[in-house]
Amino acid sequence: MGSFTVNTIAKLLAIRSRKNYTRKKEVQTLRRNTTQRMAIEQVFKEQERPLGVEEVHAFGRKIVKSLNQATVYRNLKILVHDGWLKRITHPLLGTLYERTGKDHHHHFHCRTCNRAFELPGCVLKENEIAPTGFVVEDHEIYLFGVCPSCGA
């Protein structure tokens, strides 16, 4: 086993300390409640439906004019990581985000305004429709049509 000088040990401790400090700063940055993040949260509270990045950006800019798309992406990632939002994959609209803490539900897609809406609850009994021997792990149902705003 080799011997270390006092200077070598001091340098190693300084490097280790810098790495820990950097990690702590990264975590603090992720958790800091910024004006932009609060605006994005407000958008989801007001809209009460799944939203794409572009929608979040457009609604968010009405609250914070300087909000840019990179900030939206970064904050959506943080809010998903923290469990405040969840990511869903829509067959036509791609990735959407919605608030967590809701019971299992499905979605309606308006073909006119191209928005997604939440449908309450789920009537599907997976075990009754799955073929024998199949194990259902999850499911998602999308209904397509025209929403009341567009149909009026």
Coordinates of C-alpha atoms in Angstrom, one line a residue:
M1 CA 0.0 0.0 0.0
G2 CA 1.4 3.4 -1.0
S3 CA 1.9 6.3 1.2
F4 CA 0.1 9.6 0.6
T5 CA 1.6 13.0 1.5
V6 CA -0.5 15.5 3.4
N7 CA -0.9 17.6 0.3
T8 CA -2.2 14.6 -1.7
I9 CA -4.8 13.8 1.0
A10 CA -5.8 17.5 1.2
K11 CA -6.3 17.6 -2.6
L12 CA -8.4 14.5 -2.6
L13 CA -10.6 15.8 0.2
A14 CA -11.0 19.1 -1.6
I15 CA -12.1 17.3 -4.8
R16 CA -14.5 15.2 -2.9
S17 CA -15.9 18.2 -1.1
R18 CA -16.4 20.1 -4.4
K19 CA -18.3 17.1 -5.9
N20 CA -20.6 16.9 -2.8
Y21 CA -21.2 20.7 -2.9
T22 CA -22.0 20.5 -6.7
R23 CA -24.5 17.7 -6.1
K24 CA -26.1 19.6 -3.3
K25 CA -26.4 22.7 -5.4
E26 CA -27.9 20.7 -8.3
V27 CA -30.6 19.2 -5.9
Q28 CA -31.3 22.7 -4.5
T29 CA -31.7 24.1 -8.0
L30 CA -34.1 21.3 -8.8
R31 CA -36.2 22.0 -5.7
R32 CA -36.2 25.8 -5.7
N33 CA -39.7 27.1 -6.4
T34 CA -39.1 29.6 -9.1
T35 CA -41.6 32.1 -10.6
Q36 CA -41.5 30.1 -13.8
R37 CA -42.3 26.8 -12.0
M38 CA -45.1 28.4 -10.1
A39 CA -46.6 29.7 -13.4
I40 CA -46.4 26.3 -14.9
E41 CA -48.2 24.8 -11.8
Q42 CA -50.8 27.5 -12.1
V43 CA -51.4 26.6 -15.7
F44 CA -52.2 23.0 -14.8
K45 CA -54.4 24.0 -11.9
E46 CA -56.4 26.3 -14.2
Q47 CA -56.7 24.1 -17.3
E48 CA -57.5 20.8 -15.4
R49 CA -56.7 18.7 -18.4
P50 CA -53.6 17.1 -20.1
L51 CA -51.4 19.6 -21.8
G52 CA -48.5 19.4 -24.3
V53 CA -45.4 21.5 -24.0
E54 CA -46.6 24.1 -26.5
E55 CA -49.8 24.6 -24.6
V56 CA -48.0 24.9 -21.3
H57 CA -45.6 27.4 -22.9
A58 CA -48.5 29.5 -24.4
F59 CA -50.6 29.6 -21.2
G60 CA -47.5 30.1 -19.0
R61 CA -46.3 33.2 -21.1
K62 CA -49.6 34.9 -20.2
I63 CA -48.5 34.7 -16.5
V64 CA -44.7 35.1 -17.0
K65 CA -43.9 36.9 -20.3
S66 CA -40.2 35.8 -20.2
L67 CA -41.0 32.1 -20.0
N68 CA -39.2 30.2 -22.7
Q69 CA -39.7 26.7 -24.0
A70 CA -36.4 25.4 -22.6
T71 CA -37.5 26.4 -19.1
V72 CA -40.9 24.7 -19.7
Y73 CA -39.2 21.4 -20.7
R74 CA -36.8 21.6 -17.7
N75 CA -39.6 22.3 -15.2
L76 CA -41.9 19.7 -16.6
K77 CA -39.1 17.2 -16.1
I78 CA -38.6 18.3 -12.5
L79 CA -42.4 18.2 -11.8
V80 CA -42.6 14.7 -13.2
H81 CA -39.6 13.6 -11.2
D82 CA -41.1 15.2 -8.0
G83 CA -44.4 13.4 -8.6
W84 CA -46.5 16.5 -9.1
L85 CA -47.1 15.7 -12.8
K86 CA -47.2 12.5 -14.8
R87 CA -46.3 12.0 -18.4
I88 CA -48.9 10.3 -20.7
T89 CA -48.5 9.3 -24.3
H90 CA -51.4 10.3 -26.6
P91 CA -51.7 8.4 -29.9
L92 CA -52.0 11.6 -31.9
L93 CA -50.7 14.4 -29.7
G94 CA -47.6 12.6 -28.4
T95 CA -46.4 13.4 -24.9
L96 CA -48.8 15.2 -22.7
Y97 CA -48.6 16.0 -19.0
E98 CA -51.3 15.9 -16.3
R99 CA -51.6 16.3 -12.5
T100 CA -51.0 13.3 -10.4
G101 CA -53.2 12.1 -7.5
K102 CA -56.3 11.3 -9.6
D103 CA -58.0 7.9 -9.8
H104 CA -57.4 5.9 -13.0
H105 CA -59.2 7.6 -15.9
H106 CA -59.1 7.8 -19.7
H107 CA -59.1 10.6 -22.2
F108 CA -61.2 12.2 -25.0
H109 CA -59.5 13.9 -28.0
C110 CA -61.4 16.6 -29.8
R111 CA -60.6 16.4 -33.5
T112 CA -61.7 20.0 -34.1
C113 CA -59.6 21.9 -31.5
N114 CA -57.0 19.1 -31.1
R115 CA -57.2 19.2 -27.3
A116 CA -57.3 16.3 -24.9
F117 CA -59.7 16.1 -22.0
E118 CA -59.9 13.8 -19.0
L119 CA -62.8 11.3 -18.7
P120 CA -63.9 10.4 -15.2
G121 CA -63.3 6.9 -13.9
C122 CA -63.0 3.6 -15.8
V123 CA -65.7 1.1 -16.7
L124 CA -63.3 -1.5 -18.2
K125 CA -62.9 -4.8 -16.3
E126 CA -59.5 -5.9 -17.6
N127 CA -59.8 -9.5 -16.3
E128 CA -63.1 -10.1 -18.0
I129 CA -61.9 -9.1 -21.5
A130 CA -58.3 -10.3 -21.5
P131 CA -57.9 -13.7 -23.2
T132 CA -57.1 -16.6 -21.0
G133 CA -53.5 -16.7 -19.9
F134 CA -52.9 -13.0 -20.6
V135 CA -51.9 -10.7 -17.8
V136 CA -53.0 -7.1 -18.2
E137 CA -50.5 -4.7 -16.6
D138 CA -52.1 -1.4 -17.7
H139 CA -54.5 0.0 -20.2
E140 CA -55.5 3.4 -21.7
I141 CA -58.6 4.2 -23.7
Y142 CA -58.9 7.3 -25.9
L143 CA -62.2 8.4 -27.3
F144 CA -62.2 10.7 -30.4
G145 CA -64.9 13.2 -31.4
V146 CA -65.9 16.8 -30.9
C147 CA -65.9 18.6 -27.5
P148 CA -68.9 20.8 -26.4
S149 CA -67.0 24.0 -27.2
C150 CA -66.4 23.0 -30.8
G151 CA -69.8 21.3 -31.3
A152 CA -71.9 24.3 -30.3

